[in-house]
XYZ file of C-alpha atoms in Angstrom:
635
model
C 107.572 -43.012 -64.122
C 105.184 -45.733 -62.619
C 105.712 -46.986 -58.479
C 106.343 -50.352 -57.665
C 103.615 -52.734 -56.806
C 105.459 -54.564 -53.605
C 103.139 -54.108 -51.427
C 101.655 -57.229 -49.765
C 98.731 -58.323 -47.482
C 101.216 -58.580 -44.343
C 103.186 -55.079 -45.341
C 99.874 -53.329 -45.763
C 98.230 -54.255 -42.902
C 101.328 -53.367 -40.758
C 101.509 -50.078 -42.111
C 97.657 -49.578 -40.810
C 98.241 -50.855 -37.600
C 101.908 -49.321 -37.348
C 100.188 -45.651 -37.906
C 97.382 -46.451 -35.738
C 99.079 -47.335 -32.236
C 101.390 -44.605 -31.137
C 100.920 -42.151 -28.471
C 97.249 -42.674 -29.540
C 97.302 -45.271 -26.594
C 100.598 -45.141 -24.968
C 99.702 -41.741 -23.531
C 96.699 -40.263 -24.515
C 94.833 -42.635 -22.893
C 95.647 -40.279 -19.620
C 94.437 -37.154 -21.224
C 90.883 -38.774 -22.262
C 90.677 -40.279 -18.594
C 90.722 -36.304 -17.356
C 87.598 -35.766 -19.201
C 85.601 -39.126 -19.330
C 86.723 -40.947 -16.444
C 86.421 -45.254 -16.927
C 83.989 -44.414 -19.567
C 87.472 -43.974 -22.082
C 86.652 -47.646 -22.952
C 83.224 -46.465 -24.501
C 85.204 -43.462 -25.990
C 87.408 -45.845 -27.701
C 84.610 -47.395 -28.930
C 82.556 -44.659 -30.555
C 86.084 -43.200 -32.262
C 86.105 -46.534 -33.654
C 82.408 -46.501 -35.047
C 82.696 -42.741 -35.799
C 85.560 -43.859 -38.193
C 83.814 -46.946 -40.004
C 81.872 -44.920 -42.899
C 85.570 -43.479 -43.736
C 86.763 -46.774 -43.527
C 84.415 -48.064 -46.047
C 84.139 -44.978 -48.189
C 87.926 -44.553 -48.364
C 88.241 -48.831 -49.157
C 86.081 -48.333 -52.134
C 87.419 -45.571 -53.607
C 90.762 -46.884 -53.019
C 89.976 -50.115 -54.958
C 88.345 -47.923 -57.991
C 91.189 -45.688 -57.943
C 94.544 -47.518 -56.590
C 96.740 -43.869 -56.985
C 99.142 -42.486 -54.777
C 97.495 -39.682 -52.542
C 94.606 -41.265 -51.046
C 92.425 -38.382 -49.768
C 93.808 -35.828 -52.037
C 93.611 -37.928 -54.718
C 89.651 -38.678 -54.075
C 89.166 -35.261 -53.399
C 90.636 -34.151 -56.683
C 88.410 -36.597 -59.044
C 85.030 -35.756 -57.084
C 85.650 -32.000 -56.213
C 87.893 -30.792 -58.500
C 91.522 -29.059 -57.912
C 90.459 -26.602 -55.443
C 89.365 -28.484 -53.023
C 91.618 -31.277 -54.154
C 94.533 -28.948 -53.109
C 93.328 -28.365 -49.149
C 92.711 -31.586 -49.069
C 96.552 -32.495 -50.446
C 98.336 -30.276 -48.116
C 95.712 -31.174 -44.801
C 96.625 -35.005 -45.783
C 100.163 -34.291 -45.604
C 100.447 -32.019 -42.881
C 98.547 -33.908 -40.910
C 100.387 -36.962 -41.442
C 103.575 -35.474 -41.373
C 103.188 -33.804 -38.044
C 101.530 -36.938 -36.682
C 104.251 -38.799 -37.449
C 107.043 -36.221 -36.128
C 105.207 -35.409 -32.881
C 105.002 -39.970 -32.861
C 108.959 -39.805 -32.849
C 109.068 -37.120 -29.988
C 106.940 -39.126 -28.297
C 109.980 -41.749 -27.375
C 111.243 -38.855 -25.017
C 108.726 -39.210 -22.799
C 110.199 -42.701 -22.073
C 113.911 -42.098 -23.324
C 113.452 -39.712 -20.088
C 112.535 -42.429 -17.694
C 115.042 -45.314 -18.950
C 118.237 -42.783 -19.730
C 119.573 -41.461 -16.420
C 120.439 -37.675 -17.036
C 123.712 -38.480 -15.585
C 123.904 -40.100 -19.015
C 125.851 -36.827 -19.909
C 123.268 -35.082 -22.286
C 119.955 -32.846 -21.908
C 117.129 -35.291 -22.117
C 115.007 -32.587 -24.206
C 118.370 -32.183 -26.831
C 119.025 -36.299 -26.590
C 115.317 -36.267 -27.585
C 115.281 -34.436 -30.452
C 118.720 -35.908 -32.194
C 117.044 -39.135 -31.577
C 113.872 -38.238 -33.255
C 115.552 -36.643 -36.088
C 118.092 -39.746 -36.764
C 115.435 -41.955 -36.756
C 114.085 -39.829 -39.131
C 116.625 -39.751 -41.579
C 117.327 -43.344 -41.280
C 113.446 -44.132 -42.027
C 113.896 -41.505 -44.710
C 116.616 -43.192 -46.731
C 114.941 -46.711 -45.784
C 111.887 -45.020 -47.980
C 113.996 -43.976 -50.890
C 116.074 -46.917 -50.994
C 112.818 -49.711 -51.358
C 109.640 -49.386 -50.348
C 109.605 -53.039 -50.121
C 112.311 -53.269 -47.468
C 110.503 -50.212 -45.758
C 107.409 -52.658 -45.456
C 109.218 -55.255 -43.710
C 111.003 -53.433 -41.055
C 107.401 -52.249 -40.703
C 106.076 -56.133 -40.435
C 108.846 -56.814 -37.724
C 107.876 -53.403 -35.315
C 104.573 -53.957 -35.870
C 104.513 -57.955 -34.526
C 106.572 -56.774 -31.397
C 104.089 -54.162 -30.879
C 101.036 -56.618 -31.313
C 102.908 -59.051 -29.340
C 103.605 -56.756 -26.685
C 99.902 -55.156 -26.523
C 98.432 -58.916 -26.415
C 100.678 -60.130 -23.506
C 99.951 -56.844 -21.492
C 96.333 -57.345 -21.923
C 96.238 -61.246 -20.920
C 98.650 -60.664 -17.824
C 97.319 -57.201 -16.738
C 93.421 -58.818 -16.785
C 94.060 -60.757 -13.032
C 95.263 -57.478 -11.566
C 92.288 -55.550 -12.432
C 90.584 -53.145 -9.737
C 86.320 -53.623 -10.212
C 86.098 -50.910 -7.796
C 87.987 -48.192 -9.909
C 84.340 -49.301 -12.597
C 82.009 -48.168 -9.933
C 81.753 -44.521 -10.816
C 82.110 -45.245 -14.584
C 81.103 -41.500 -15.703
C 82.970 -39.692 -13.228
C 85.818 -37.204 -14.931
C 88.340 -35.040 -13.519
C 88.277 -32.827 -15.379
C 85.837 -30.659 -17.609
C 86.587 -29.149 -21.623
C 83.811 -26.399 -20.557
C 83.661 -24.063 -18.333
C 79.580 -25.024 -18.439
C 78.079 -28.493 -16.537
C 78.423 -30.705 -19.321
C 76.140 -34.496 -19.695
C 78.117 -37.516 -19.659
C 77.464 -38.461 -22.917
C 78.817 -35.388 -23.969
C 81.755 -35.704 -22.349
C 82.435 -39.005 -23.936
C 81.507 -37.884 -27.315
C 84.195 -35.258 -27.186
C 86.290 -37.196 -25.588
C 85.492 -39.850 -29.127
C 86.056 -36.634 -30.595
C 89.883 -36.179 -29.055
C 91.203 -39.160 -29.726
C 89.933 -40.045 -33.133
C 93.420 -39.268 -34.263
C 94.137 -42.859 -32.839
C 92.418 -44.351 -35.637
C 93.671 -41.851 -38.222
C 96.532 -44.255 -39.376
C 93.734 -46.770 -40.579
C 92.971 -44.925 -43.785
C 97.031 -44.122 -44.947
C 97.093 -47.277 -47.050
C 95.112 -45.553 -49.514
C 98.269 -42.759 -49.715
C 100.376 -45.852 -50.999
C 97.450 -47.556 -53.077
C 100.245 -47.558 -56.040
C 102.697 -49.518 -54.936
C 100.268 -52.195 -53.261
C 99.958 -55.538 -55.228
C 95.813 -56.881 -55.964
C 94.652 -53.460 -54.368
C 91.437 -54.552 -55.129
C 91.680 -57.247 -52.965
C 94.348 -56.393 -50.105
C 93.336 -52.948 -49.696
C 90.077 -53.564 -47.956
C 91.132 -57.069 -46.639
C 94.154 -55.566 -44.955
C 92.378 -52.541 -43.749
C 89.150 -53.960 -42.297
C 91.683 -56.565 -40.530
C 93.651 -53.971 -38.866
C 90.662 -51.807 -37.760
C 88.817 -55.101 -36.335
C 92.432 -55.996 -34.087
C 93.440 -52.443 -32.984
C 89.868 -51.418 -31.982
C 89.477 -54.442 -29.778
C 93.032 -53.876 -28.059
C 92.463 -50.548 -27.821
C 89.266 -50.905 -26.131
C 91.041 -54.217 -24.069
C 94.202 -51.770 -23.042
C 91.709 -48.931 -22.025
C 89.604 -51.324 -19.928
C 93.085 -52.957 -18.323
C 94.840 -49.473 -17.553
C 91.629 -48.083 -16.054
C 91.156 -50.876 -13.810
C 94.936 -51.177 -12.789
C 95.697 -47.997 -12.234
C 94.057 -45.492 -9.483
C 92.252 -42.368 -10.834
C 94.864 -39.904 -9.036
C 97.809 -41.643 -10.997
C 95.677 -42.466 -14.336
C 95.232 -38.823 -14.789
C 98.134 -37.659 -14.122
C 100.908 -40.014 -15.592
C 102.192 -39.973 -19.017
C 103.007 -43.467 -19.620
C 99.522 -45.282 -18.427
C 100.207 -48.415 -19.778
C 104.346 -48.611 -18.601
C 103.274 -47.527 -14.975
C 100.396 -50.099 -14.775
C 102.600 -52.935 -16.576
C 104.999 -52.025 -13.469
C 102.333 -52.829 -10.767
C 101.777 -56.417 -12.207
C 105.168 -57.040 -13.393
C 107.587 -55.009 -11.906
C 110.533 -52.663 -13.400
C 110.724 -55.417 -16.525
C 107.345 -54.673 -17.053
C 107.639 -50.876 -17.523
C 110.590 -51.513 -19.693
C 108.807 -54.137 -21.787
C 105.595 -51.589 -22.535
C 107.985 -48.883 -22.955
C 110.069 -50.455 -25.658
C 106.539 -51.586 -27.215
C 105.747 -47.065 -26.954
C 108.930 -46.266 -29.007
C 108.778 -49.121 -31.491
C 104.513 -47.699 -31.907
C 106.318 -44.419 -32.388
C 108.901 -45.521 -34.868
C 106.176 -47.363 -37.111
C 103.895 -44.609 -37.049
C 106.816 -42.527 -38.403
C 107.853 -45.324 -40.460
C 104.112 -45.282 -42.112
C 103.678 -41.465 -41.823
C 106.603 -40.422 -44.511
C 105.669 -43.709 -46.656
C 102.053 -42.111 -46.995
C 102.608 -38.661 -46.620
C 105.218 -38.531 -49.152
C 103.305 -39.358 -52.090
C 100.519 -36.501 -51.456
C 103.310 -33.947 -52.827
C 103.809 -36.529 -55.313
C 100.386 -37.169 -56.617
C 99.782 -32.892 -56.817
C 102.823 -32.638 -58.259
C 101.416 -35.066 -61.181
C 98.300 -32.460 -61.420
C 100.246 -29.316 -61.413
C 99.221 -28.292 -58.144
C 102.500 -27.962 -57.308
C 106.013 -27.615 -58.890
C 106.699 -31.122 -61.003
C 110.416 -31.780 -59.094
C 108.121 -33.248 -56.198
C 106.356 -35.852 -58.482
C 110.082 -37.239 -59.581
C 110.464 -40.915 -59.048
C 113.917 -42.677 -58.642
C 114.606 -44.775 -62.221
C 116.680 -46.936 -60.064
C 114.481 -47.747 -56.761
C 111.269 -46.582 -58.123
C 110.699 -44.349 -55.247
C 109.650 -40.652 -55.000
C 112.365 -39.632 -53.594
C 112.187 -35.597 -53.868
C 108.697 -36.310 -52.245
C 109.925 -38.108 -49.455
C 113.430 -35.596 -48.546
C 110.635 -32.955 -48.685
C 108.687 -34.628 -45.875
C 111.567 -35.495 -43.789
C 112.440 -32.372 -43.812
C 109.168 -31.049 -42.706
C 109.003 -33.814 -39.812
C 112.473 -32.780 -38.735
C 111.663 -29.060 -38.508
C 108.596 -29.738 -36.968
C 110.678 -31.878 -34.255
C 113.298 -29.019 -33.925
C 111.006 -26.253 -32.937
C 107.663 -27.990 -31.265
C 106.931 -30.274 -28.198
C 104.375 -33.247 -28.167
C 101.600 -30.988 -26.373
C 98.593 -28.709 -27.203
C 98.178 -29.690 -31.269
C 96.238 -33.274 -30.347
C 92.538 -31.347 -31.375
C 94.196 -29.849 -34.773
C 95.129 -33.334 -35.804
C 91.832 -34.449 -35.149
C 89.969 -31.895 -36.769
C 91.960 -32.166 -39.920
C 91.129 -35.955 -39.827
C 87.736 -35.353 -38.862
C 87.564 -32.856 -42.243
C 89.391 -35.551 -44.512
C 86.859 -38.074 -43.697
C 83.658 -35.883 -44.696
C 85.765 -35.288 -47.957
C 86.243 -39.218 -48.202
C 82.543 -39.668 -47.604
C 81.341 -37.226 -50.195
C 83.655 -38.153 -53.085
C 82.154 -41.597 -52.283
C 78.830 -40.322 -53.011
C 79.774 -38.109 -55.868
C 81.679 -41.027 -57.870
C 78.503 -43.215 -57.157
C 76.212 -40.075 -58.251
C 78.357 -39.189 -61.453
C 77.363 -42.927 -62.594
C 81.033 -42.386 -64.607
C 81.150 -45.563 -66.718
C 84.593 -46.578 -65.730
C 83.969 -45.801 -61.897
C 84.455 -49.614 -61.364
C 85.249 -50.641 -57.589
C 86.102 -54.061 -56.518
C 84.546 -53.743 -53.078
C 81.477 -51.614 -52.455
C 80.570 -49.746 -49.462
C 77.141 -51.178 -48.109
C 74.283 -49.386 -47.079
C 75.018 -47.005 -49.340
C 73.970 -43.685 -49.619
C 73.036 -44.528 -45.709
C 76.369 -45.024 -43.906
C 78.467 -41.939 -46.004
C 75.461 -39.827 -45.330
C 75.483 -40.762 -41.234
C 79.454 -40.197 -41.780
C 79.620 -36.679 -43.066
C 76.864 -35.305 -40.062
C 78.804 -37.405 -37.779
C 82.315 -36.017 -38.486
C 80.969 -32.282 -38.843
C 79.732 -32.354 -35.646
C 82.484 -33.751 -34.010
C 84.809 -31.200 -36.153
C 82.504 -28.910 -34.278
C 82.432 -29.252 -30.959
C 85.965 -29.390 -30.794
C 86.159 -26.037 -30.212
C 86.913 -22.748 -32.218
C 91.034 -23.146 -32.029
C 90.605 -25.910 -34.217
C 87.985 -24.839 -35.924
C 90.001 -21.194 -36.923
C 93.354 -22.977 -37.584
C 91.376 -25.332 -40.129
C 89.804 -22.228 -41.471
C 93.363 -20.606 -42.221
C 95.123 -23.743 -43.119
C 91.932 -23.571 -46.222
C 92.460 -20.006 -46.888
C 96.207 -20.568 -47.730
C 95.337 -23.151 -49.576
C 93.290 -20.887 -51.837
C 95.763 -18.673 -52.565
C 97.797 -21.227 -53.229
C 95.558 -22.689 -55.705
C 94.904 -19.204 -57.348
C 98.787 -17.602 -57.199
C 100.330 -21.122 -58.730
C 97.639 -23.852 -59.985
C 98.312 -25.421 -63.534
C 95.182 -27.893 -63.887
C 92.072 -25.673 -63.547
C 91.581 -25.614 -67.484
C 91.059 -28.616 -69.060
C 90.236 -31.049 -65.813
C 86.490 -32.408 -65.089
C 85.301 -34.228 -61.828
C 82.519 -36.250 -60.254
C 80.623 -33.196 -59.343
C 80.385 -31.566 -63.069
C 79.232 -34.944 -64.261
C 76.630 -34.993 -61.417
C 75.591 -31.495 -62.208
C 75.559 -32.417 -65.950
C 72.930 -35.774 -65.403
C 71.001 -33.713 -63.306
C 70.572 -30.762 -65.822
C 70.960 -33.156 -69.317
C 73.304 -30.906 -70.265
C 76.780 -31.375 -71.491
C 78.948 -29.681 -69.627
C 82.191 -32.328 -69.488
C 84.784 -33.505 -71.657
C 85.787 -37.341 -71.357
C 89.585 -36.553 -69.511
C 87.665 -38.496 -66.323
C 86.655 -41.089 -68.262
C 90.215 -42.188 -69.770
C 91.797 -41.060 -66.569
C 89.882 -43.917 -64.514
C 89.920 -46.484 -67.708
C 94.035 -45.701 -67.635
C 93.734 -47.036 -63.481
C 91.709 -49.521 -63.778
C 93.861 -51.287 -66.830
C 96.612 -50.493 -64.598
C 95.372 -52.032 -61.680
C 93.575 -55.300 -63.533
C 96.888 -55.264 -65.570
C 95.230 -55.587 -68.795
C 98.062 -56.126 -71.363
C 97.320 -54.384 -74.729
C 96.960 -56.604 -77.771
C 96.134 -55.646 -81.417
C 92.451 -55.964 -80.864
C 92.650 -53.272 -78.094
C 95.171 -51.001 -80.649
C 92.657 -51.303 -83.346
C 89.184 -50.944 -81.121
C 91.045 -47.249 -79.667
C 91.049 -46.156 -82.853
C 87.979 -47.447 -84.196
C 85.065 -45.784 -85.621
C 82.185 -45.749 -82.981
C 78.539 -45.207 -84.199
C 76.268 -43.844 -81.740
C 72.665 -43.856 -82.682
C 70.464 -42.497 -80.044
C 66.985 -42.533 -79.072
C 65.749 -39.945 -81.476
C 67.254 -42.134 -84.621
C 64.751 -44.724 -84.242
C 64.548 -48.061 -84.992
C 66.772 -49.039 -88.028
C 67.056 -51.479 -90.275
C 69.842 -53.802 -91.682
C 69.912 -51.312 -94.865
C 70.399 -48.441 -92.995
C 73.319 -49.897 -90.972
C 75.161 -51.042 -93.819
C 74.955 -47.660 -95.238
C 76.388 -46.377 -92.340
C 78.977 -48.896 -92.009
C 79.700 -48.380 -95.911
C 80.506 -45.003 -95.780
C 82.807 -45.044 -92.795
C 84.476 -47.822 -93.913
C 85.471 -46.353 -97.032
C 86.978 -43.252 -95.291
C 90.223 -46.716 -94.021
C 89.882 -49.153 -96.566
C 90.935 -49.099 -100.804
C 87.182 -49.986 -101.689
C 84.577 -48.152 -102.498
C 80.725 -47.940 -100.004
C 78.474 -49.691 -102.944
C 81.612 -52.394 -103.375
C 81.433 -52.654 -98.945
C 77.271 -52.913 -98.992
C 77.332 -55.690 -101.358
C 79.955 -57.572 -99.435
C 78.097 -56.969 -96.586
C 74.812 -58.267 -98.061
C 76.527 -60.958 -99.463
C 77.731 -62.443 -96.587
C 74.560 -61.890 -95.371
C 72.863 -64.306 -97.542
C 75.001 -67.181 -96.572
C 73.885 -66.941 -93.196
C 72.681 -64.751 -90.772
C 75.520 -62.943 -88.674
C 73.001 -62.190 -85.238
C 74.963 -64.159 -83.308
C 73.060 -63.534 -79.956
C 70.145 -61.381 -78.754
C 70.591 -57.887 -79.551
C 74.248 -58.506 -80.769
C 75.495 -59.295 -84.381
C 78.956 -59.114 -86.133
C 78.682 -58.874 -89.823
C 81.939 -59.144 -91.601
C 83.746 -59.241 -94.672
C 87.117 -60.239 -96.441
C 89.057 -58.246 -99.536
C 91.703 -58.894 -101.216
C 94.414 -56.983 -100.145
C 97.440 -57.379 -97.182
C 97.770 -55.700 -93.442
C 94.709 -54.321 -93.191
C 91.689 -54.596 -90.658
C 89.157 -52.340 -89.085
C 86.538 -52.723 -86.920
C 83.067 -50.403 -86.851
C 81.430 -50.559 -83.340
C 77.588 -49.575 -83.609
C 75.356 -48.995 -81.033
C 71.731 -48.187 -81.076
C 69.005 -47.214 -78.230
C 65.740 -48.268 -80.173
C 68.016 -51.177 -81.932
C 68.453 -52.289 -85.389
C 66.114 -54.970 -87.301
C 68.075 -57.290 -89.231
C 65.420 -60.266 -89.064
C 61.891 -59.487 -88.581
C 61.237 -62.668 -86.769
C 64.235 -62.193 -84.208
C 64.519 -59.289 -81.569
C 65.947 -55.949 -82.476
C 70.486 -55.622 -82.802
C 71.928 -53.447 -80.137
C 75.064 -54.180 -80.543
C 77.168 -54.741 -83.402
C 80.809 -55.304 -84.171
C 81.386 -54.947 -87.965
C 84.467 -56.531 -89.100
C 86.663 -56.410 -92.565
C 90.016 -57.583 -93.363
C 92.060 -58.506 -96.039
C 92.756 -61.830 -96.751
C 95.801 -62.586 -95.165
C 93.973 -61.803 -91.635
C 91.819 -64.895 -91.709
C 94.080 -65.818 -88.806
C 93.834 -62.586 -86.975
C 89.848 -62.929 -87.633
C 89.626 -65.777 -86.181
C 91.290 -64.108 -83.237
C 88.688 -61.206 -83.427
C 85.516 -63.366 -83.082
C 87.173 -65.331 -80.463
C 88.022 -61.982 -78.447
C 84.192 -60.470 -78.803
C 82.977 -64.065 -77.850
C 84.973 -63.436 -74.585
C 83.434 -60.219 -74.268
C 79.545 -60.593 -74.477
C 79.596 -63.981 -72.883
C 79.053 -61.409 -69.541
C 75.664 -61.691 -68.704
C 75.838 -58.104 -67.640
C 77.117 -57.105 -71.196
C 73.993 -55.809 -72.527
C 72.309 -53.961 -69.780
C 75.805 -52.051 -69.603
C 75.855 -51.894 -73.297
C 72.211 -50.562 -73.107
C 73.757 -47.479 -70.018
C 76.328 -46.222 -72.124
C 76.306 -42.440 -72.800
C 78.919 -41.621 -75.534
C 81.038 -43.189 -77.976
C 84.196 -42.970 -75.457
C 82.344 -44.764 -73.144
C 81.658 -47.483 -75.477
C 85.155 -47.426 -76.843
C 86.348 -47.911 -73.060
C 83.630 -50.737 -72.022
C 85.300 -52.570 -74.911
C 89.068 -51.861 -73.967
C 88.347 -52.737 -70.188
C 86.053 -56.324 -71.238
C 87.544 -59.125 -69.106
C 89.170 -61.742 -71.438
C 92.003 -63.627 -72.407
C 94.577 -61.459 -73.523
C 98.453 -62.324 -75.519
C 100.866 -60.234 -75.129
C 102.355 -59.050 -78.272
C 99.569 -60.292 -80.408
């Protein structure tokens, strides 16, 4: 069963910056300060650049392929199940846990508003709290994704609104001398004398899970309405505004608070909000940390819930997780699955020590993002047809994948090894239960097969993406579509020469007499007939000879294509193209339809020179069924 498109421009850029800001600024912003001192603002910075060829790789591939799964699903279609199956279960863990250790977070300032004498263990208040907020966001999830949106739309303007206000008021209380040793840190991640720019490369490094959030639309891709459009537009808008407040907020704590107390607190932005505005202050920017908290957990289990979903759809996993609800058109097995994973995770961990794991998986799901970017563009796959491109390409991808290795790198080897078995799990996974390694091609084979000229793949990629793409242009099916899918498609290739008009009606002949009562000699002199009364090249390279016979309910079309092209007049240019048409003569109507519908489709200037890169008769079958025109439903 199909997700709801709900999704709008203002729900989808909420859900971006909902699972960016969380304790991402509210109070890692301390823990970066340890290691690069004021030059966190320039940290900030680079984590955002260090995140832009994802960003543009992932908006891409997210308007070619609007599916639920984002990363995994990208993955999957470039690098095949194996991979496709780390890259599930890192997406989801990592989201999932992001999103638990988001609603732990709020003890960290539940402990500073709540008196103890309040009657209950902060640590125990904590975790209830966490884990009824997740339930309640969990059941907000199954019941409409739609309604989950808003709540998101009304967190997230607090949040902004909160974040904007802090920065404007905080600006006259800021400190130039706390700038004047810009590179100094506290603290060191080696044991070794390390440079400064180092130091604020790893530091780029650490909290590049700030800017994880950015990419989760691409989890919910399904359900958004115009993906094509409000996918990038949405995401590019929410990197450009939480990039320059989290640079603005880094700039405004520094300078507020002292070093001694900026390293050490863990609620920068509540204790300097309380310098310039007093106790209100700390409980305004404290409110504005556990409603960040609540939308990143909000966003987590909206986008980490359909990973489980989308493997469940390839047999990577049992089916039960791919169910969706008939009634709210939600997965809903999906989504219980993560909650339940988020509230284990809140039951038996703390908020500490797991910040570089997060990271690193991030940092590894954007070098998959940037390769399957360059595989779908490598695979030249006919129906790999984005709305927005990635520019500079293969440039900025390229610069993204060395990038993200080597911050995955220096990281360190906890990371690193935790990574490492988090993969090898997955492999036995993939080996002890996988369904889909028969039968499924991906980017890579048809790189490896244009590369070798051999053929290696079958066409299941090829439907798969012309399947999404009618889905997401919402092509409606008419009877020209039902009737071109089952058409005869004649592919003559460079080694049949150039043809002539005799040769083509032969051919046309003989396969039309395999659908209709009449015999080939009876179809070539109907052909040639019509022929005579005038000339049926209707355009360069393209012609549509046709026919009537007497006879009721029937028409077929023959699609013909040929590399060296077909002579039908010596004095006009060779036929590349031709749609041969007969009927019976109660279709005049329905012909009439059939002309106007290829009209529609070669009036592309592009048509030809894609008509002229097609491989294979599916392909040409599928450039026909995905042809922008006017289309009646029911006709």
């Amino acid at each position: 069963m199909e997700l709801k498109r709900t999704l709008g421009f203002a729900e989808v850029f909420c859900i971006a910056s909902g699972a960016m800001i969380s304790s991402g600024i509210f109070i890692l912003p301390s823990l970066a300060f340890r290691y690069s001192g004021p030059a966190i603002v320039f940290s900030y910075l680079l984590a955002a650049v260090f995140i832009i060829p994802a960003m543009l790789s992932k908006a891409e591939l997210a308007t070619a392929m609007p599916k639920s799964g984002g990363s995994y699903y990208f993955t999957n279609t470039t690098l095949g199940p194996l991979f496709g199956t780390f890259a599930g279960f890192t997406n989801w863990l990592s989201l999932a846990m992001k999103s638990a250790f988001a609603l732990l977070g709020i003890g960290i300032f539940l402990e500073l508003l709540v008196p103890e004498s309040a009657g209950m263990n902060t640590e125990i208040a904590v975790k209830i709290l966490a884990t009824l907020c997740t339930l309640f966001f969990m059941v907000t999830n199954i019941l409409s994704v739609k309604e989950s949106g808003r709540l998101q739309i009304i967190l997230v303007v607090f949040l902004l609104a909160a974040m904007i206000l802090y920065v404007l008021a905080g600006f006259f209380s800021v400190n130039p001398e706390h700038f004047v040793d810009f590179f100094a840190s506290v603290e060191n991640p080696d044991p070794k004398p390390l440079p400064t720019i180092y130091l604020m490369i790893w530091t780029a490094g650490l909290i590049f899970v700030s800017f994880g959030g950015l990419t989760n639309i691409a989890s919910i891709a399904a359900e958004v309405k115009n993906p094509g459009k409000t996918i990038p537009s949405a995401m590019f808008t929410a990197f450009v505004v939480v990039s320059l407040l989290y640079a603005a907020i880094a700039f405004i704590t520094v300078g507020i608070l002292p070093p001694d107390t900026m390293a050490s607190t863990q609620t920068p932005l509540s204790t300097a909000a309380e310098v310039f505005w007093g106790k209100p202050g700390f409980i305004l920017m404290a409110l504005a940390a556990m409603s960040a908290f609540i939308t990143t957990a909000n966003a987590g289990i909206m986008s980490a819930s359909r990973n489980p979903m989308a493997m469940a759809e390839d047999n990577l996993i049992p089916e039960i997780f791919g169910k969706v609800s008939y009634k709210y058109k939600t997965p809903y097995i999906s989504i219980i699955l993560t909650s339940g994973f988020m509230i284990f995770t809140i039951l038996i961990l703390d908020l500490e020590g797991l910040v570089t794991v997060a990271s690193a998986m991030m940092l590894l799901l954007a070098v998959f993002d940037n390769l399957s970017l360059i595989l779908m563009r490598a695979s030249r796959l006919t129906n790999y047809k984005p709305i927005f491109k990635a520019p500079l390409y293969p440039w900025i991808p390229i610069a993204g994948i060395i990038i993200n290795s080597l911050m995955l790198i220096q990281l360190g080897w906890i990371p690193f090894l935790v990574t490492a078995a988090f993969f090898a799990l997955s492999l036995i996974w993939y080996f002890a239960y996988s369904k889909s390694r028969k039968n499924r091609t991906f980017a890579l084979i048809h790189v490896v097969e244009r590369l070798t000229n051999k053929e290696l793949k079958s066409e299941n990629l090829e439907n798969e993406l012309k399947n999404i793409l009618m889905e997401r242009d919402q092509i409606i099916e008419d009877r020209f579509d039902r009737i071109i899918k089952t058409a005869a498609i004649l592919n003559f290739t460079e080694k049949d020469g150039i043809l002539t008009r005799n040769d083509i009606f032969k051919a046309i002949a003989h396969e039309a007499a395999k659908r209709l009562p009449l015999e080939e000699e009876e179809i070539i002199s109907l052909l040639e007939e019509r022929e005579k009364e005038s000339s049926t090249v209707i355009g360069e390279g393209l012609a549509v000879p046709h026919f009537l016979f007497k006879g009721e309910n029937q028409y077929e079309i023959i699609v013909i294509r040929s590399e060296r092209g077909i002579v039908f007049d010596k004095d006009k240019p060779a036929v590349k193209a031709i749609f041969a048409l007969a009927g019976s003569t109660d279709e005049r109507n329905f012909h009439l339809q059939t002309l106007m519908a290829i009209a529609q489709i070669v009036k592309n200037t592009d048509f030809m020179k894609n008509w002229d890169a097609l491989k294979s008769p599916n392909d040409i079958r599928n450039s026909i069924l995905l042809a922008d025109r006017i289309r009646k439903k029911g006709v």
